[in-house]
Amino acid sequence: MTELIQRWQALPAHLLETPLPAIAITLLAFMLGTHVFRRLKQPSWCPPVLIASAIVAVILWGFDIDFAHYREGAAWLMLLLGPATVALGVPLFQQFHHIRALWRPVLLTLPPAAMLAATYAAGLAWALGASREVIASLAPKSVTAPIALGIIDQTGGSASVLMGGLLATGVVTTLAVSLFAPRLGVRDERVLGFVLGINGHAIGTVRAFEISPTAGAFASLGMGLTGIFTALFLPLAWALIAGQ
C-alpha cells in the first residue's frame, strides 16, 4: 500500500490536476463493486453502487486525495446522468400499454407519495436540530440525482449531503421492499416497480429491472413523475416556508 501511494505521488503534477484520476477511480470502483455484487449472488440489501462508494472512500482515504478535488474531476461523469435518465424512456415506451391501463391510480397515488417523501425527511432533520442547509439537502432525497441537484441550487442545499442522502435512500428502499413486500403479500410487479421508482430513484429502478421489465418500466415512470412533481412543488414550498 505504501508503495502504491508513493507511485501515486510520483505521478506528474499536471496529470493529477486533470479529471483523469477521478474518472479512473470512479470507473475502477464501479467495476469492482459490480464484480463483488455478482460474487455475493446479487443481494438486494447491498447494491453495486453502495460497494463502489465504499471503495471510492477507501481509495480517497488511503491515497490522501482531497475530496473536493476528486468531486471536481468526477463532475465530468455527472454529465452522463441526464442522458442515462432519459434513456429509461425506452422501457417505459415498451410497457406503455400496461401503464395506460392504470393511469388513474398512478396520478392519484404519486402526489401524496412524493410530498410525503420530501416532508418526512425534512421534518425528521428539523426535529433533530439540523441546519437549514442540511434540511434543504435532504428534502429531495427521493428524486433522481440530475433533478435533485437542480432543486438544491434553488433551495441552498449541499451537493455532498444530498448525494449521501440519495445513496442511503436508494439502499434502504430496496432493502425495505425486499423485506416487507413478501410479508405484506404485495407481489404485483407493477406496484413493486412503482414503489421502488418513487422512493428509491435510480437505485430502486435498477432493482426493479432485476425483478422484471414491467417492474422496471413502472419504476421509471415513478422516478420520472416524482422528479417532475418534486421539482415543481418543493422549491415553491421552500420559498413559502422561508418567507415566513
Tab-separated table of C-alpha atoms in Angstrom:
chain	number	residue	atom	x	y	z
A	1	MET	CA	0.000	0.000	0.000
A	2	THR	CA	2.819	2.375	0.862
A	3	GLU	CA	4.452	1.667	-2.476
A	4	LEU	CA	1.229	2.413	-4.339
A	5	ILE	CA	0.868	5.719	-2.515
A	6	GLN	CA	4.448	6.642	-3.395
A	7	ARG	CA	3.832	5.834	-7.050
A	8	TRP	CA	0.660	7.922	-6.977
A	9	GLN	CA	2.509	10.878	-5.501
A	10	ALA	CA	5.248	10.435	-8.095
A	11	LEU	CA	2.845	10.993	-10.979
A	12	PRO	CA	3.314	14.269	-12.900
A	13	ALA	CA	1.540	17.183	-11.242
A	14	HIS	CA	-0.217	18.197	-14.435
A	15	LEU	CA	-1.752	14.713	-14.711
A	16	LEU	CA	-3.102	14.806	-11.156
A	17	GLU	CA	-4.744	18.150	-11.853
A	18	THR	CA	-6.821	16.739	-14.720
A	19	PRO	CA	-10.157	14.886	-14.359
A	20	LEU	CA	-8.490	11.621	-15.458
A	21	PRO	CA	-7.556	10.303	-11.965
A	22	ALA	CA	-11.058	10.956	-10.581
A	23	ILE	CA	-12.701	9.311	-13.569
A	24	ALA	CA	-10.338	6.333	-13.360
A	25	ILE	CA	-11.031	5.893	-9.632
A	26	THR	CA	-14.784	6.056	-10.203
A	27	LEU	CA	-14.798	3.542	-13.058
A	28	LEU	CA	-12.470	1.191	-11.203
A	29	ALA	CA	-14.669	1.329	-8.100
A	30	PHE	CA	-17.777	0.685	-10.171
A	31	MET	CA	-16.263	-2.363	-11.886
A	32	LEU	CA	-15.031	-3.756	-8.577
A	33	GLY	CA	-18.392	-3.070	-6.934
A	34	THR	CA	-20.229	-4.865	-9.740
A	35	HIS	CA	-17.837	-7.823	-9.514
A	36	VAL	CA	-18.306	-8.124	-5.747
A	37	PHE	CA	-22.071	-7.769	-6.151
A	38	ARG	CA	-22.170	-10.704	-8.549
A	39	ARG	CA	-19.918	-12.812	-6.357
A	40	LEU	CA	-22.336	-12.186	-3.481
A	41	LYS	CA	-25.173	-13.592	-5.652
A	42	GLN	CA	-26.708	-10.134	-6.237
A	43	PRO	CA	-28.098	-9.391	-2.753
A	44	SER	CA	-30.935	-6.835	-2.707
A	45	TRP	CA	-29.604	-5.312	0.529
A	46	CYS	CA	-26.243	-4.336	-0.962
A	47	PRO	CA	-26.439	-2.803	-4.459
A	48	PRO	CA	-23.251	-2.300	-6.523
A	49	VAL	CA	-23.334	1.482	-6.037
A	50	LEU	CA	-23.015	1.047	-2.267
A	51	ILE	CA	-19.998	-1.232	-2.656
A	52	ALA	CA	-18.457	1.125	-5.215
A	53	SER	CA	-18.973	4.122	-2.908
A	54	ALA	CA	-17.164	2.335	-0.098
A	55	ILE	CA	-14.287	1.510	-2.456
A	56	VAL	CA	-14.021	5.154	-3.548
A	57	ALA	CA	-13.959	6.279	0.102
A	58	VAL	CA	-11.178	3.810	0.909
A	59	ILE	CA	-9.127	4.922	-2.097
A	60	LEU	CA	-9.509	8.616	-1.270
A	61	TRP	CA	-8.530	7.956	2.327
A	62	GLY	CA	-5.655	5.613	1.517
A	63	PHE	CA	-4.090	7.865	-1.102
A	64	ASP	CA	-4.826	11.081	0.830
A	65	ILE	CA	-6.819	12.561	-2.046
A	66	ASP	CA	-8.774	15.716	-1.316
A	67	PHE	CA	-12.486	15.042	-1.762
A	68	ALA	CA	-13.153	18.457	-3.297
A	69	HIS	CA	-10.519	17.766	-5.939
A	70	TYR	CA	-11.973	14.325	-6.640
A	71	ARG	CA	-15.517	15.716	-6.910
A	72	GLU	CA	-14.367	18.390	-9.325
A	73	GLY	CA	-12.761	15.770	-11.576
A	74	ALA	CA	-15.665	13.327	-11.329
A	75	ALA	CA	-18.105	16.088	-12.294
A	76	TRP	CA	-17.464	15.141	-15.903
A	77	LEU	CA	-19.224	11.840	-15.237
A	78	MET	CA	-22.193	13.697	-13.779
A	79	LEU	CA	-22.926	14.923	-17.294
A	80	LEU	CA	-23.915	11.366	-18.177
A	81	LEU	CA	-26.645	11.214	-15.517
A	82	GLY	CA	-29.067	13.210	-17.627
A	83	PRO	CA	-28.838	11.062	-20.787
A	84	ALA	CA	-28.914	7.881	-18.671
A	85	THR	CA	-32.132	9.023	-17.002
A	86	VAL	CA	-33.730	9.984	-20.306
A	87	ALA	CA	-32.791	6.570	-21.736
A	88	LEU	CA	-35.182	4.978	-19.229
A	89	GLY	CA	-37.942	6.209	-21.505
A	90	VAL	CA	-37.252	3.259	-23.829
A	91	PRO	CA	-38.545	0.507	-21.497
A	92	LEU	CA	-41.253	2.933	-20.414
A	93	PHE	CA	-42.461	3.119	-24.006
A	94	GLN	CA	-42.240	-0.659	-24.417
A	95	GLN	CA	-44.518	-1.213	-21.416
A	96	PHE	CA	-46.804	1.732	-22.098
A	97	HIS	CA	-49.847	-0.493	-22.669
A	98	HIS	CA	-49.629	-1.598	-19.020
A	99	ILE	CA	-49.174	1.948	-17.793
A	100	ARG	CA	-52.064	3.354	-19.825
A	101	ALA	CA	-54.455	0.921	-18.159
A	102	LEU	CA	-53.519	2.255	-14.697
A	103	TRP	CA	-53.162	5.979	-15.302
A	104	ARG	CA	-55.819	6.934	-12.728
A	105	PRO	CA	-54.266	5.083	-9.758
A	106	VAL	CA	-50.846	6.387	-10.804
A	107	LEU	CA	-51.959	10.022	-10.831
A	108	LEU	CA	-53.830	9.641	-7.539
A	109	THR	CA	-51.039	7.997	-5.585
A	110	LEU	CA	-47.982	9.846	-6.858
A	111	PRO	CA	-48.558	13.409	-5.471
A	112	PRO	CA	-49.117	12.363	-1.830
A	113	ALA	CA	-46.293	9.829	-2.022
A	114	ALA	CA	-43.835	12.387	-3.437
A	115	MET	CA	-44.856	15.024	-0.882
A	116	LEU	CA	-44.546	12.531	1.964
A	117	ALA	CA	-41.066	11.502	0.800
A	118	ALA	CA	-39.909	15.121	0.969
A	119	THR	CA	-41.727	16.221	4.133
A	120	TYR	CA	-40.777	13.346	6.403
A	121	ALA	CA	-37.088	13.747	5.525
A	122	ALA	CA	-37.209	17.494	6.146
A	123	GLY	CA	-39.342	17.012	9.270
A	124	LEU	CA	-37.004	14.461	10.840
A	125	ALA	CA	-33.970	16.629	10.069
A	126	TRP	CA	-35.674	19.658	11.621
A	127	ALA	CA	-36.732	17.688	14.711
A	128	LEU	CA	-33.126	16.559	15.214
A	129	GLY	CA	-31.863	20.141	15.064
A	130	ALA	CA	-30.338	20.092	11.574
A	131	SER	CA	-29.358	23.342	9.920
A	132	ARG	CA	-31.350	24.918	7.100
A	133	GLU	CA	-28.731	23.750	4.593
A	134	VAL	CA	-28.982	20.112	5.732
A	135	ILE	CA	-32.785	20.199	5.642
A	136	ALA	CA	-32.715	21.646	2.126
A	137	SER	CA	-30.245	18.922	1.096
A	138	LEU	CA	-32.325	16.022	2.443
A	139	ALA	CA	-35.762	17.118	1.222
A	140	PRO	CA	-35.224	15.928	-2.400
A	141	LYS	CA	-33.536	12.659	-1.337
A	142	SER	CA	-36.088	10.527	-3.236
A	143	VAL	CA	-35.530	12.349	-6.539
A	144	THR	CA	-33.087	11.208	-9.199
A	145	ALA	CA	-29.740	12.999	-8.956
A	146	PRO	CA	-29.887	15.334	-12.026
A	147	ILE	CA	-33.207	16.810	-10.866
A	148	ALA	CA	-32.277	16.820	-7.169
A	149	LEU	CA	-29.102	18.794	-7.906
A	150	GLY	CA	-31.189	21.401	-9.716
A	151	ILE	CA	-33.578	21.615	-6.760
A	152	ILE	CA	-30.872	22.272	-4.164
A	153	ASP	CA	-29.464	25.022	-6.375
A	154	GLN	CA	-32.742	26.831	-5.708
A	155	THR	CA	-33.126	25.904	-2.037
A	156	GLY	CA	-29.488	26.347	-0.984
A	157	GLY	CA	-28.603	22.773	-0.118
A	158	SER	CA	-25.286	20.948	-0.163
A	159	ALA	CA	-24.450	18.592	-3.030
A	160	SER	CA	-22.331	16.354	-0.792
A	161	VAL	CA	-25.104	15.906	1.783
A	162	LEU	CA	-27.627	15.354	-0.992
A	163	MET	CA	-25.583	12.604	-2.649
A	164	GLY	CA	-25.192	10.843	0.685
A	165	GLY	CA	-28.936	11.079	1.234
A	166	LEU	CA	-29.639	9.733	-2.247
A	167	LEU	CA	-27.383	6.737	-1.665
A	168	ALA	CA	-28.887	5.933	1.736
A	169	THR	CA	-32.449	6.349	0.450
A	170	GLY	CA	-31.924	4.071	-2.533
A	171	VAL	CA	-30.303	1.338	-0.456
A	172	VAL	CA	-32.916	1.481	2.319
A	173	THR	CA	-35.758	1.478	-0.228
A	174	THR	CA	-34.547	-1.664	-1.997
A	175	LEU	CA	-33.964	-3.356	1.337
A	176	ALA	CA	-37.387	-2.378	2.710
A	177	VAL	CA	-39.241	-3.539	-0.406
A	178	SER	CA	-37.346	-6.849	-0.434
A	179	LEU	CA	-38.114	-7.464	3.250
A	180	PHE	CA	-41.665	-6.204	3.660
A	181	ALA	CA	-43.363	-6.712	0.284
A	182	PRO	CA	-43.478	-10.544	0.573
A	183	ARG	CA	-44.655	-10.343	4.192
A	184	LEU	CA	-47.428	-7.919	3.238
A	185	GLY	CA	-48.458	-10.081	0.306
A	186	VAL	CA	-47.506	-7.487	-2.321
A	187	ARG	CA	-46.428	-9.430	-5.409
A	188	ASP	CA	-47.752	-7.288	-8.248
A	189	GLU	CA	-44.667	-6.300	-10.256
A	190	ARG	CA	-46.299	-3.039	-11.290
A	191	VAL	CA	-46.805	-1.986	-7.666
A	192	LEU	CA	-43.317	-3.089	-6.640
A	193	GLY	CA	-41.736	-1.184	-9.505
A	194	PHE	CA	-43.757	1.972	-8.882
A	195	VAL	CA	-42.846	1.976	-5.180
A	196	LEU	CA	-39.166	1.435	-5.967
A	197	GLY	CA	-39.166	4.275	-8.500
A	198	ILE	CA	-40.960	6.808	-6.302
A	199	ASN	CA	-38.891	6.184	-3.194
A	200	GLY	CA	-35.633	4.702	-4.434
A	201	HIS	CA	-34.996	6.807	-7.599
A	202	ALA	CA	-32.263	5.293	-9.843
A	203	ILE	CA	-31.074	2.679	-7.336
A	204	GLY	CA	-34.632	1.470	-6.825
A	205	THR	CA	-35.200	1.459	-10.583
A	206	VAL	CA	-32.169	-0.748	-11.132
A	207	ARG	CA	-33.570	-3.165	-8.555
A	208	ALA	CA	-36.948	-3.080	-10.324
A	209	PHE	CA	-35.373	-4.099	-13.629
A	210	GLU	CA	-33.865	-7.077	-11.827
A	211	ILE	CA	-37.432	-8.127	-10.962
A	212	SER	CA	-38.868	-7.790	-14.489
A	213	PRO	CA	-39.149	-5.391	-17.457
A	214	THR	CA	-42.662	-4.472	-16.310
A	215	ALA	CA	-41.456	-3.562	-12.826
A	216	GLY	CA	-38.619	-1.567	-14.374
A	217	ALA	CA	-40.996	0.373	-16.601
A	218	PHE	CA	-43.232	1.319	-13.669
A	219	ALA	CA	-40.155	2.252	-11.637
A	220	SER	CA	-39.018	4.515	-14.483
A	221	LEU	CA	-42.467	6.088	-14.532
A	222	GLY	CA	-42.485	6.593	-10.771
A	223	MET	CA	-38.986	8.050	-10.734
A	224	GLY	CA	-39.699	10.419	-13.610
A	225	LEU	CA	-43.035	11.690	-12.301
A	226	THR	CA	-41.653	12.075	-8.786
A	227	GLY	CA	-38.802	14.150	-10.167
A	228	ILE	CA	-41.133	16.413	-12.138
A	229	PHE	CA	-43.623	16.850	-9.306
A	230	THR	CA	-40.947	17.498	-6.677
A	231	ALA	CA	-39.108	19.941	-8.924
A	232	LEU	CA	-42.330	21.944	-9.177
A	233	PHE	CA	-43.659	21.846	-5.626
A	234	LEU	CA	-40.548	21.673	-3.422
A	235	PRO	CA	-38.865	24.994	-4.416
A	236	LEU	CA	-42.238	26.725	-4.136
A	237	ALA	CA	-42.944	25.213	-0.725
A	238	TRP	CA	-39.412	26.064	0.422
A	239	ALA	CA	-39.807	29.688	-0.686
A	240	LEU	CA	-43.127	29.987	1.157
A	241	ILE	CA	-41.694	28.486	4.366
A	242	ALA	CA	-38.500	30.539	4.187
A	243	GLY	CA	-40.546	33.700	3.661
A	244	GLN	CA	-42.447	33.248	6.897
